[in-house]
């Protein structure tokens, strides 16, 4: 049965590359990039490949039909050499936003983990240790769910906003794409950022994630020498000042007593905040609430701000951006875990982008599959499932998603 | 407003391109340095390098009333420093010149600082008095130029996240811009000194070079070869929380992220654990691959590839990668997990010594 599934997926992938490899574009300076491909057979990774032009890349894709196809964000003098002799010349600035890094309530519903030690199963993110055999190794099965992907999109929009306003990149310089699985990629190919080293990229990461922020450098201070009254940033301020203010605004607007206590605020302070919500909200019209609430001093504000900053920051995968040798999925190739495409789209169309429509690669044909278990999902306008131990005739794209996820087999 | 740098500015900042151009027209040649009319220049050149070795922190002085000599002695001093073929002297001289420039720059107005910064190709502008501009800043600098020069600073006010940045420009006071320029100047001079050709020098200059090498040996001979010593065996109980977590995770076969692996390996190597033991540590992992693991560990140890031994991540970096589980008491005020380790070891040693004899 398994062989069948595998060969079915591969035949579909082959069909795709045969008809559509011309969609694959060359990344800038293709001759300086390293390429990597994960093969179906034995899941072998072929690395250190180089191509002179896009035609040879396309014909290679048609020939090997990979499960995953990658290229380096880096530029090398000799991309086919082993790592230490490649000669790093520079790298694009890359950001990865993956639902794995964003906590959502539905993860508990659709994500499954299995203990590698004893086979114990659970839902959501795996625990530190298996409750049964207390080993720490798990196999995780995640799901590209709409809610999670929407959450990832929100984070992507925050990131784009920071890149536009704070870093001053233009709409066309910021390239956004759907990863084909559970997230989005954002990247910049501008010359000026190419030779930033890992340490400099880490500073950019910290800026975007709000790491190491100290509000005293963003306007939170005593109103005057020796004064115990505080002043702080305003809603309309630019950069992190404004984000701090807006983060705090949202928090004080929505948070209930319990949430505020979790921040370590004293009970009577929490009570003051909850009871004076109206006054606090109105205070933003003038100087903000910084000097307003009795009993909320510098330390309490810092705790509130930390929470507000967390909400305003974009949750990117920090490692991807600082790793200057990273391989990145090639645009307009198939993701082996879903059969969906990695596709780019204009920055200002991000709101309208629909992964279950715009990233669908297979538009024709039907196939009958036996589905072990699968949550409800959508392809185009049609929803399917949930399924449990049943046969169903599905459009190829829908079937492929389940097959790639290992949730179904091709029915004989 | 576009101010050009004057000749007296060149005497202060002799490394800017215009100054270099001017010096060229003087026709100064290495082999003419023994001629008596160049004696003042040669003297001052030697003085510059000497000052770098004799002051602490190193700083070359600025002799205000002799612009011509102040200006043309700089390239000669560079030749002399380079001719010592001693990395320590070169580094220290570059730093001393950079500190001299900083000292002068911080007394200049924003326009002068702007011009010097532009001479280094910085994308920098003066902050105009628009209502929307953040107050209290005089200059704004492209973030890439900022990041390139801020690396050596660890204070939190220099972190990008704690700066005002708008449209790709980081807002700076004139004073801060001067401080960043010091870094640019230091690197610029270090690069000039990197040429490893030993010029054929007239005997009097060659003798100067020998003398400088002697001073260096007398004053700094040993200091820089000292290494921090840890006990031969890594003491797991003294690991900081971040490393302890990673260590336990690896020992129990959990998958570590790339950053996690790197953090753990480089720390253990620096704590004195031999590469083979580290490879063993990863053995229980489900995706263990002896050859790959050995390669990675040896690479980090500097036994392969680029041959540089990697320094372990600082707390800052561990935090960025989400590997800092939150500070413990002993972490407070630390910047590096190795410092934690050193402190803890010291505390353990102290408590052992003070333990009464009848306790085990
Ligand atoms: S503060 Fe530093 S040493 Fe302490 S746990 Fe965090 S990263 Fe480790
Ligand atoms: Zn188990
Ligand atoms: Zn979900």
XYZ file of C-alpha atoms and ligand atoms in Angstrom:
782
model
C 0.000 0.000 0.000
C 2.710 2.420 1.005
C 4.557 1.875 -2.223
C 1.423 2.754 -4.036
C 1.001 6.013 -2.241
C 4.585 6.979 -2.839
C 4.516 6.165 -6.529
C 1.193 7.947 -6.958
C 2.586 11.124 -5.392
C 5.681 10.898 -7.500
C 3.722 10.407 -10.704
C 1.709 13.517 -9.923
C 4.839 15.506 -9.111
C 6.347 14.311 -12.388
C 3.249 15.415 -14.282
C 3.572 18.819 -12.695
C 7.237 19.359 -13.487
C 6.764 18.091 -17.017
C 4.029 20.612 -17.759
C 4.962 23.497 -15.474
C 8.703 23.612 -14.852
C 8.717 26.757 -17.008
C 7.033 28.519 -14.082
C 10.234 28.156 -12.117
C 12.259 31.354 -12.414
C 15.957 31.791 -11.836
C 16.861 33.524 -8.597
C 19.101 36.555 -9.288
C 22.712 35.476 -9.991
C 21.664 31.854 -10.410
C 25.265 30.846 -11.153
C 26.275 31.871 -7.610
C 23.599 29.881 -5.792
C 23.751 26.466 -4.280
C 20.782 24.195 -4.978
C 19.558 21.249 -2.966
C 16.922 18.615 -3.702
C 15.314 16.013 -1.530
C 14.705 12.912 -3.586
C 11.807 10.497 -3.205
C 14.162 7.572 -3.172
C 15.444 6.930 0.355
C 14.774 10.604 1.143
C 18.296 11.465 0.061
C 19.355 15.096 -0.011
C 21.366 16.137 -3.054
C 23.254 19.295 -2.139
C 25.946 21.501 -3.595
C 24.345 21.607 -7.039
C 24.907 24.601 -9.263
C 23.260 25.817 -12.471
C 24.494 28.234 -15.129
C 21.021 29.203 -16.303
C 17.368 28.648 -15.614
C 16.900 26.178 -18.482
C 19.326 23.669 -16.998
C 17.608 24.036 -13.619
C 14.221 23.361 -15.191
C 15.384 20.322 -17.098
C 17.032 18.986 -13.942
C 13.706 19.323 -12.100
C 11.928 17.428 -14.882
C 14.556 14.751 -14.783
C 14.828 14.032 -11.050
C 11.322 15.077 -9.866
C 12.206 16.074 -6.303
C 10.010 15.890 -3.234
C 11.442 19.259 -2.165
C 13.587 21.782 -4.069
C 15.762 24.436 -2.434
C 18.299 27.122 -3.279
C 20.672 29.071 -1.103
C 19.842 32.557 0.092
C 23.617 32.927 -0.114
C 25.788 33.803 -3.103
C 28.979 31.786 -3.494
C 32.043 32.063 -5.677
C 31.966 28.289 -6.153
C 28.534 26.961 -5.152
C 29.292 23.338 -6.065
C 32.286 23.040 -3.746
C 31.969 21.686 -0.189
C 30.919 24.304 2.333
C 34.341 25.415 3.505
C 35.529 26.047 -0.049
C 32.401 27.666 -1.457
C 33.564 31.207 -0.808
C 30.644 33.079 0.724
C 30.059 36.331 -1.113
C 26.790 37.510 0.412
C 23.222 36.491 1.142
C 19.699 37.769 0.701
C 17.868 38.786 3.832
C 15.363 36.039 4.597
C 12.504 35.728 7.055
C 10.457 32.649 7.782
C 7.120 32.733 9.542
C 5.877 29.313 10.439
C 2.732 28.387 12.334
C 4.933 26.131 14.477
C 6.187 29.276 16.206
C 2.782 30.805 16.781
C 0.588 29.360 19.493
C -3.006 28.881 18.309
C -5.881 27.182 20.152
C -6.561 24.794 17.285
C -3.127 23.178 17.455
C -4.580 21.004 20.202
C -7.201 19.836 17.757
C -5.240 19.065 14.602
C -1.617 18.493 15.613
C -0.681 15.006 16.724
C 2.480 13.683 18.327
C 3.599 10.125 18.784
C 6.235 9.020 21.286
C 9.079 7.321 19.477
C 9.793 5.267 22.545
C 6.468 3.641 23.308
C 4.023 4.864 20.681
C 1.952 6.925 23.114
C -0.104 9.506 21.203
C -1.344 12.949 22.091
C -2.596 16.178 20.560
C -1.138 19.699 20.430
C 2.551 20.365 20.986
C 4.389 17.408 22.513
C 5.211 17.542 26.245
C 8.745 17.757 27.499
C 8.732 14.055 28.309
C 6.412 11.243 27.379
C 3.949 10.786 30.261
C 4.195 7.022 29.845
C 7.842 6.177 29.288
C 9.354 9.650 29.973
C 11.468 9.639 26.843
C 11.880 12.893 24.991
C 11.638 11.900 21.344
C 8.465 12.487 19.420
C 7.233 12.352 15.903
C 5.088 15.363 15.149
C 2.304 15.589 12.617
C 1.205 19.121 11.975
C -1.588 20.342 9.765
C -1.756 23.390 7.460
C -4.973 24.618 9.021
C -6.723 27.790 7.916
C -6.753 29.324 11.362
C -3.046 28.687 11.891
C -2.243 30.006 8.431
C -4.321 33.094 9.089
C -2.326 33.627 12.296
C 0.903 33.258 10.303
C -0.424 35.802 7.811
C -1.053 38.321 10.625
C 2.542 37.910 11.734
C 3.721 38.340 8.149
C 1.783 41.577 7.867
C 3.382 42.883 11.045
C 6.790 41.983 9.664
C 6.106 43.698 6.336
C 4.920 46.799 8.183
C 8.173 46.971 10.150
C 10.242 46.427 6.999
C 8.379 49.171 5.162
C 8.185 51.836 7.821
C 11.168 51.275 10.086
C 13.675 49.735 7.681
C 12.529 51.850 4.754
C 12.302 49.110 2.147
C 9.822 49.736 -0.665
C 6.843 47.562 -1.611
C 8.672 46.048 -4.579
C 11.816 45.331 -2.622
C 9.909 43.162 -0.158
C 9.076 39.769 -1.668
C 6.387 37.756 0.059
C 5.511 34.142 -0.622
C 3.504 31.260 0.803
C 5.785 28.402 1.822
C 3.511 25.645 0.565
C 2.934 24.285 4.035
C 2.382 26.153 7.288
C 3.751 29.619 6.740
C 5.112 32.504 4.758
C 8.490 33.663 3.567
C 9.580 37.259 3.223
C 12.829 38.170 1.564
C 14.870 41.055 0.273
C 17.490 40.830 -2.464
C 18.814 44.394 -2.307
C 22.564 44.831 -2.716
C 23.042 46.886 0.419
C 21.946 44.053 2.730
C 23.893 41.264 1.035
C 27.087 41.472 3.036
C 25.484 41.818 6.459
C 27.046 39.187 8.683
C 25.236 36.950 11.094
C 25.664 39.346 14.027
C 24.145 42.231 12.084
C 21.248 40.018 10.996
C 20.708 39.088 14.615
C 20.268 42.777 15.435
C 17.598 42.935 12.732
C 15.935 39.831 14.188
C 15.943 41.370 17.652
C 14.400 44.533 16.253
C 11.589 42.615 14.612
C 10.904 40.333 17.576
C 11.204 43.114 20.158
C 14.016 41.247 21.912
C 16.062 43.312 24.334
C 13.753 46.301 24.120
C 14.119 48.694 27.021
C 11.285 51.212 27.232
C 13.505 53.843 28.768
C 15.070 54.323 25.345
C 11.626 54.810 23.879
C 10.380 57.686 25.920
C 9.284 56.039 29.171
C 10.783 58.266 31.861
C 10.136 60.587 34.755
C 8.295 63.737 33.719
C 11.123 65.847 35.074
C 14.190 65.715 37.265
C 13.291 63.911 40.490
C 9.636 63.682 39.520
C 7.722 60.519 40.332
C 5.254 61.149 37.557
C 5.968 59.208 34.387
C 5.646 60.127 30.759
C 5.732 57.680 27.880
C 5.242 57.142 24.144
C 2.103 58.115 22.211
C -0.164 56.099 19.939
C 0.829 58.130 16.895
C 4.583 57.842 17.426
C 6.559 56.053 14.761
C 8.693 52.968 15.134
C 8.771 51.026 18.364
C 7.536 54.028 20.355
C 4.190 53.866 18.625
C 4.144 50.083 18.804
C 4.726 50.180 22.557
C 1.866 52.636 22.985
C -0.473 50.637 20.749
C 0.483 47.371 22.417
C -0.269 48.819 25.832
C -3.478 50.391 24.557
C -4.777 47.052 23.280
C -3.740 45.255 26.413
C -5.399 47.676 28.817
C -8.474 47.781 26.637
C -9.013 44.046 26.524
C -7.244 42.358 29.387
C -9.338 41.169 32.292
C -8.228 41.104 35.908
C -6.822 37.622 35.682
C -4.542 38.457 32.751
C -3.265 41.538 34.481
C -2.476 39.612 37.640
C -0.479 37.168 35.563
C 1.793 40.062 34.663
C 2.699 40.293 38.320
C 0.630 43.369 39.069
C -0.691 43.761 42.570
C -4.380 43.072 43.117
C -5.320 46.619 44.040
C -3.489 47.923 40.965
C -5.400 45.506 38.769
C -8.621 46.655 40.382
C -7.777 50.290 39.673
C -7.082 49.480 36.050
C -10.256 47.485 35.530
C -12.447 50.047 37.251
C -10.959 53.006 35.403
C -10.840 51.590 31.920
C -12.836 54.498 30.502
C -10.507 57.076 31.979
C -7.450 55.191 30.784
C -8.744 54.990 27.235
C -9.550 58.680 27.194
C -6.107 59.501 28.576
C -4.553 58.546 25.238
C -6.036 61.719 23.780
C -3.496 63.641 25.814
C -0.371 62.242 27.436
C -1.414 58.625 27.803
C -1.947 56.626 30.994
C 1.705 56.582 32.095
C 1.379 59.016 34.984
C -2.247 58.314 35.616
C -2.720 55.149 37.586
C -1.817 55.216 41.225
C 0.379 52.341 42.272
C 1.582 51.539 38.755
C 5.229 52.535 38.794
C 8.093 52.046 36.407
C 8.432 48.311 37.047
C 4.736 47.600 36.567
C 4.716 49.570 33.356
C 7.682 47.610 32.119
C 5.805 44.362 32.739
C 2.760 45.701 30.898
C 4.939 46.971 28.071
C 6.713 43.631 27.736
C 3.349 41.991 27.121
C 2.304 44.728 24.707
C 5.583 44.435 22.798
C 5.084 40.695 22.484
C 1.813 41.323 20.681
C 3.292 43.957 18.382
C 6.435 42.024 17.469
C 6.437 39.655 14.487
C 7.036 36.014 15.404
C 9.680 34.995 12.910
C 11.892 31.925 13.067
C 15.034 33.579 14.418
C 17.440 30.928 13.172
C 16.544 31.244 9.496
C 17.427 34.921 9.322
C 20.755 34.667 11.129
C 21.907 31.554 9.262
C 23.718 32.977 6.252
C 24.082 29.567 4.568
C 20.416 28.585 4.667
C 18.686 26.727 1.864
C 15.296 28.167 0.942
C 12.442 26.530 -0.915
C 12.414 27.430 -4.582
C 9.410 29.417 -5.744
C 6.837 27.636 -7.937
C 7.967 24.192 -6.860
C 5.883 21.659 -4.934
C 6.019 21.163 -1.189
C 6.409 17.460 -0.501
C 4.327 17.604 2.665
C 1.239 19.037 0.951
C 1.504 18.974 -2.817
C 0.862 22.726 -2.659
C 3.061 25.292 -4.383
C 5.406 27.762 -2.889
C 4.081 30.925 -4.549
C 4.993 34.571 -4.417
C 2.525 37.442 -4.519
C 2.693 41.238 -4.362
C 3.162 42.697 -0.895
C -0.028 44.728 -1.051
C -2.092 41.667 -1.998
C -1.229 39.797 1.168
C -4.642 40.354 2.736
C -6.379 38.695 -0.226
C -3.981 35.806 -0.663
C -5.703 32.460 -0.205
C -3.283 29.527 0.140
C -5.988 26.947 -0.506
C -6.765 28.578 -3.807
C -3.690 30.444 -5.004
C -1.215 27.677 -4.131
C -3.153 24.782 -5.645
C -1.038 23.122 -8.314
C -3.339 20.378 -9.569
C -6.513 21.662 -11.072
C -7.877 18.630 -12.865
C -8.811 15.037 -12.198
C -10.180 12.977 -9.344
C -8.920 10.053 -7.336
C -10.430 7.736 -4.765
C -8.561 7.423 -1.501
C -8.992 5.594 1.762
C -8.642 8.082 4.612
C -7.517 6.946 7.995
C -8.263 10.191 9.764
C -8.256 13.806 8.624
C -9.644 17.104 9.850
C -11.944 19.266 7.754
C -10.188 21.263 5.068
C -10.890 23.363 2.009
C -9.608 23.417 -1.559
C -10.942 26.264 -3.676
C -14.473 26.923 -2.472
C -15.216 23.334 -1.538
C -14.734 21.901 1.964
C -13.967 18.236 2.612
C -14.014 16.039 5.687
C -13.598 15.505 8.505
C -12.872 11.892 7.638
C -12.370 8.831 9.735
C -11.746 5.396 8.283
C -13.592 5.966 5.046
C -13.284 6.011 1.289
C -13.844 9.175 -0.715
C -13.453 10.385 -4.257
C -11.581 13.675 -4.106
C -10.071 16.171 -6.530
C -6.381 15.407 -7.062
C -5.236 18.457 -5.063
C -7.303 17.426 -2.035
C -6.278 13.794 -2.271
C -2.636 14.735 -2.664
C -2.714 16.835 0.492
C -3.915 13.825 2.497
C -1.521 11.434 0.759
C 1.485 13.690 1.326
C 0.477 14.066 4.958
C 0.360 10.288 5.315
C -3.295 10.389 6.293
C -4.624 8.440 3.341
C -3.799 5.678 0.855
C -4.752 5.384 -2.773
C -7.761 3.063 -2.929
C -7.392 0.093 -5.254
C 24.967 73.304 3.051
C 28.057 71.556 1.881
C 31.184 72.248 3.752
C 34.473 71.101 2.377
C 37.132 69.916 4.713
C 39.980 72.395 5.056
C 43.655 71.692 5.334
C 43.520 71.998 9.099
C 40.793 69.348 9.055
C 43.127 67.109 7.080
C 45.699 67.477 9.835
C 43.075 66.223 12.265
C 41.699 63.508 10.002
C 44.608 62.565 7.733
C 42.933 59.342 6.566
C 40.127 61.017 4.557
C 40.574 60.631 0.778
C 41.177 64.342 0.146
C 44.021 64.344 2.649
C 45.522 61.286 1.017
C 45.344 63.046 -2.340
C 47.111 66.070 -0.937
C 49.864 64.004 0.643
C 50.525 62.379 -2.714
C 51.359 65.777 -4.194
C 54.115 66.219 -1.599
C 56.135 63.484 -3.253
C 57.063 61.787 -0.019
C 59.091 58.624 -0.740
C 60.206 55.932 1.637
C 63.834 56.091 0.573
C 63.948 59.851 0.998
C 63.053 59.530 4.668
C 66.688 59.656 5.651
C 67.016 63.160 4.228
C 67.393 65.815 6.945
C 64.519 67.996 5.728
C 62.119 65.158 6.490
C 63.401 64.685 9.995
C 60.470 66.426 11.741
C 58.011 64.293 9.810
C 59.856 61.104 10.583
C 60.137 62.026 14.251
C 56.460 62.698 14.545
C 55.661 59.475 12.700
C 57.703 57.467 15.161
C 56.074 59.435 17.971
C 52.618 58.424 16.803
C 53.341 54.708 16.943
C 55.225 55.072 20.211
C 52.311 56.894 21.813
C 50.078 54.030 20.809
C 52.316 51.648 22.722
C 52.971 53.814 25.746
C 49.540 55.231 26.589
C 46.718 53.316 28.154
C 44.055 53.255 26.825
C 46.075 53.940 23.713
C 45.695 57.332 22.098
C 47.788 59.361 19.690
C 47.915 63.045 20.598
C 47.101 65.926 18.289
C 49.741 68.620 17.780
C 47.680 71.589 16.849
C 50.273 74.051 15.652
C 52.049 72.010 13.078
C 49.485 71.060 10.510
C 51.883 70.132 7.758
C 53.856 67.684 9.919
C 50.724 66.368 11.618
C 49.285 65.591 8.228
C 52.224 64.070 6.409
C 53.545 62.080 9.364
C 50.426 59.905 9.283
C 51.218 57.870 6.150
C 54.808 57.511 7.336
C 53.597 56.204 10.693
C 51.425 53.707 8.830
C 54.481 52.455 6.931
C 56.439 52.138 10.173
C 53.644 50.313 12.003
C 53.156 47.972 9.058
C 56.880 47.313 8.897
C 56.910 45.974 12.455
C 54.934 43.031 11.036
C 53.488 42.642 14.494
C 49.710 42.258 14.711
C 49.579 43.570 18.219
C 51.362 46.798 17.305
C 49.220 47.218 14.209
C 45.952 46.752 16.093
C 46.990 49.021 18.894
C 48.182 51.726 16.559
C 44.931 51.639 14.582
C 42.969 51.927 17.795
C 45.131 54.791 19.076
C 44.649 56.770 15.846
C 40.929 56.089 15.903
C 40.694 57.318 19.479
C 42.608 60.439 18.529
C 40.096 61.111 15.778
C 37.151 60.470 18.092
C 38.506 62.915 20.614
C 38.687 65.589 17.928
C 35.383 64.693 16.305
C 33.329 64.951 19.455
C 34.254 68.600 19.672
C 33.122 69.327 16.117
C 29.667 70.423 15.025
C 27.308 68.160 13.117
C 28.383 69.520 9.717
C 32.000 68.574 10.194
C 31.088 65.130 11.510
C 28.775 64.750 8.514
C 31.622 65.499 6.104
C 34.030 63.034 7.712
C 31.308 60.375 7.750
C 30.602 60.973 4.074
C 34.291 60.589 3.316
C 33.850 56.984 4.436
C 30.852 56.517 2.175
C 28.304 56.583 4.949
C 24.749 57.222 3.870
C 24.164 59.951 6.393
C 22.081 63.121 6.616
C 21.504 66.006 8.951
C 18.195 65.957 10.803
C 16.201 68.976 9.709
C 13.832 70.741 12.064
C 10.641 69.262 10.692
C 7.859 68.805 13.179
C 7.778 65.068 12.507
C 11.460 64.509 13.224
C 12.299 62.890 16.557
C 13.786 65.479 18.894
C 17.266 65.510 20.331
C 19.099 64.056 17.331
C 21.340 65.824 14.854
C 22.184 63.093 12.343
C 20.519 60.090 10.744
C 22.423 57.149 9.365
C 21.422 54.251 7.130
C 20.888 51.182 9.300
C 23.411 49.068 7.366
C 26.193 51.574 8.069
C 25.030 51.661 11.673
C 25.113 47.877 12.072
C 28.521 47.599 10.467
C 30.054 49.837 13.110
C 28.099 48.979 16.213
C 29.374 45.438 16.592
C 31.898 46.125 19.310
C 29.356 47.847 21.551
C 27.396 45.809 24.018
C 25.514 48.471 25.948
C 21.777 48.177 25.489
C 21.427 51.730 24.197
C 23.381 50.681 21.083
C 21.072 47.794 20.257
C 19.092 48.504 17.099
C 15.824 47.737 18.911
C 16.541 50.554 21.354
C 17.262 53.130 18.658
C 14.859 55.452 16.928
C 14.744 54.212 13.326
C 12.553 55.602 10.573
C 12.605 54.797 6.885
C 15.843 52.875 7.277
C 17.637 55.692 9.059
C 18.919 55.442 12.616
C 18.814 58.708 14.542
C 22.019 59.739 16.286
C 23.445 62.588 18.284
C 26.601 64.154 16.846
C 28.451 62.602 19.717
C 27.154 59.101 18.969
C 28.009 59.477 15.301
C 31.562 60.395 16.303
C 31.768 57.266 18.434
C 30.630 55.097 15.527
C 33.118 56.838 13.269
C 35.871 55.792 15.636
C 35.045 52.189 14.759
C 35.010 52.916 11.039
C 38.366 54.690 11.289
C 39.878 51.884 13.316
C 38.890 49.314 10.721
C 40.033 51.577 7.913
C 43.516 51.933 9.398
C 43.704 48.251 10.309
C 42.992 47.441 6.680
C 45.758 49.804 5.563
C 48.138 47.988 7.917
C 47.180 44.532 6.768
C 49.609 44.667 3.855
C 52.311 42.316 4.892
C 55.069 43.593 2.651
C 58.126 44.659 4.478
C 59.304 47.705 2.631
C 63.010 48.165 2.137
C 63.667 50.846 4.674
C 66.564 53.247 5.062
C 68.698 52.198 8.044
C 67.480 54.957 10.362
C 63.857 53.923 9.813
C 64.635 50.243 10.132
C 66.196 50.974 13.482
C 63.030 52.776 14.609
C 61.012 49.738 13.712
C 63.305 47.504 15.770
C 62.984 49.829 18.740
C 59.217 49.751 18.579
C 59.255 45.974 18.527
C 61.429 46.037 21.596
C 59.054 48.339 23.465
C 56.198 46.060 22.611
C 58.004 43.015 23.899
C 59.016 44.720 27.143
C 55.620 46.136 27.913
C 53.230 43.493 26.662
C 55.344 40.413 26.170
C 53.322 38.010 28.248
C 49.953 39.537 28.887
C 48.340 38.416 25.697
C 49.382 34.808 25.662
C 47.641 34.034 28.921
C 44.652 31.751 28.549
C 41.735 31.306 30.839
C 42.058 27.891 32.386
C 39.177 25.602 33.235
C 39.424 22.269 35.035
C 40.344 19.396 32.722
C 36.981 17.692 33.045
C 33.825 19.682 32.312
C 31.835 20.119 35.543
C 28.211 19.614 34.573
C 26.828 20.893 37.886
C 28.441 24.241 37.229
C 26.807 24.745 33.817
C 24.462 27.709 33.448
C 20.746 26.886 33.032
C 20.776 27.339 29.247
C 23.623 24.882 28.722
C 22.328 22.457 31.330
C 19.002 22.234 29.440
C 20.708 21.577 26.135
C 23.075 19.092 27.707
C 20.280 17.089 29.268
C 18.226 17.219 26.111
C 21.147 15.888 24.070
C 21.947 13.214 26.631
C 18.383 11.929 26.542
C 18.281 11.836 22.756
C 15.994 14.804 22.101
C 16.357 16.627 18.866
C 18.272 19.887 19.188
C 17.899 22.789 16.811
C 20.913 23.792 14.783
C 21.488 26.789 17.037
C 21.102 24.584 20.105
C 23.677 22.123 18.859
C 26.100 24.870 18.058
C 25.602 26.579 21.424
C 26.151 23.363 23.343
C 29.104 22.110 21.317
C 31.038 25.359 21.337
C 30.440 25.767 25.060
C 31.610 22.237 25.891
C 34.718 22.615 23.748
C 35.614 25.789 25.575
C 34.920 24.152 28.909
C 37.548 21.605 27.951
C 35.518 18.615 26.839
C 37.327 16.635 24.120
C 35.523 16.372 20.739
C 35.146 12.601 20.987
C 33.171 12.906 24.235
C 30.889 15.474 22.675
C 30.213 13.156 19.751
C 29.258 10.457 22.266
C 26.824 12.844 23.883
C 24.795 13.052 20.684
C 24.803 9.295 20.216
C 21.377 8.632 21.716
C 19.678 10.965 19.261
C 17.424 9.149 16.798
C 19.004 10.891 13.824
C 22.563 10.332 15.029
C 25.069 10.074 12.248
C 28.569 9.444 13.513
C 30.402 10.903 10.532
C 28.297 14.042 10.283
C 28.368 14.693 14.012
C 32.101 14.202 14.205
C 32.551 16.529 11.295
C 30.381 19.231 12.849
C 32.037 19.032 16.233
C 35.511 19.128 14.766
C 34.518 21.986 12.540
C 33.396 24.034 15.534
C 36.550 23.026 17.369
C 38.548 24.544 14.532
C 40.115 21.243 13.532
C 38.598 21.470 10.070
C 37.541 23.889 7.417
C 38.287 27.474 8.228
C 40.488 26.381 11.152
C 39.042 28.944 13.454
C 37.756 27.760 16.770
C 34.319 29.207 17.325
C 33.597 31.167 20.451
C 30.419 30.082 22.185
C 27.259 32.175 21.900
C 26.840 35.051 24.312
C 23.673 35.328 26.431
C 22.317 37.843 23.998
C 22.469 35.397 21.116
C 21.109 32.545 23.210
C 18.182 34.775 24.073
C 17.576 35.577 20.424
C 17.355 31.889 19.619
C 15.054 31.299 22.552
C 17.626 29.132 24.311
C 17.862 31.161 27.510
C 15.383 29.636 29.950
C 15.303 32.853 31.949
C 17.985 34.141 34.173
C 19.003 32.545 37.377
C 20.464 34.590 40.218
C 23.976 33.964 39.113
C 23.126 35.076 35.577
C 22.362 38.615 36.602
C 24.610 41.096 34.880
C 26.297 38.411 32.797
C 26.884 38.569 29.114
C 28.314 35.163 28.575
C 27.508 31.647 29.833
C 31.225 30.910 30.220
C 31.393 33.655 32.827
C 28.587 31.956 34.706
C 30.562 28.718 34.556
C 33.721 30.371 35.830
C 31.879 32.033 38.706
C 30.100 28.888 39.740
C 33.344 26.917 39.701
C 34.944 29.536 41.879
C 32.031 29.382 44.323
C 32.213 25.615 44.473
C 35.898 25.743 45.182
C 35.357 28.321 47.913
C 32.626 26.347 49.624
C 34.751 23.227 49.571
C 37.551 25.048 51.276
C 35.314 26.468 53.974
C 33.583 23.209 54.787
C 34.346 22.056 58.363
C 36.458 18.939 58.612
C 33.835 16.700 60.201
C 31.427 17.028 57.334
C 31.674 14.889 54.314
S 21.392 34.499 31.234
Fe 22.995 33.703 29.933
S 23.975 32.152 31.158
Fe 22.059 32.590 32.183
S 20.667 31.062 31.327
Fe 20.420 32.883 30.080
S 21.832 32.578 28.397
Fe 22.421 31.117 29.973
Zn 6.680 6.994 25.507
Zn -4.793 25.450 13.419
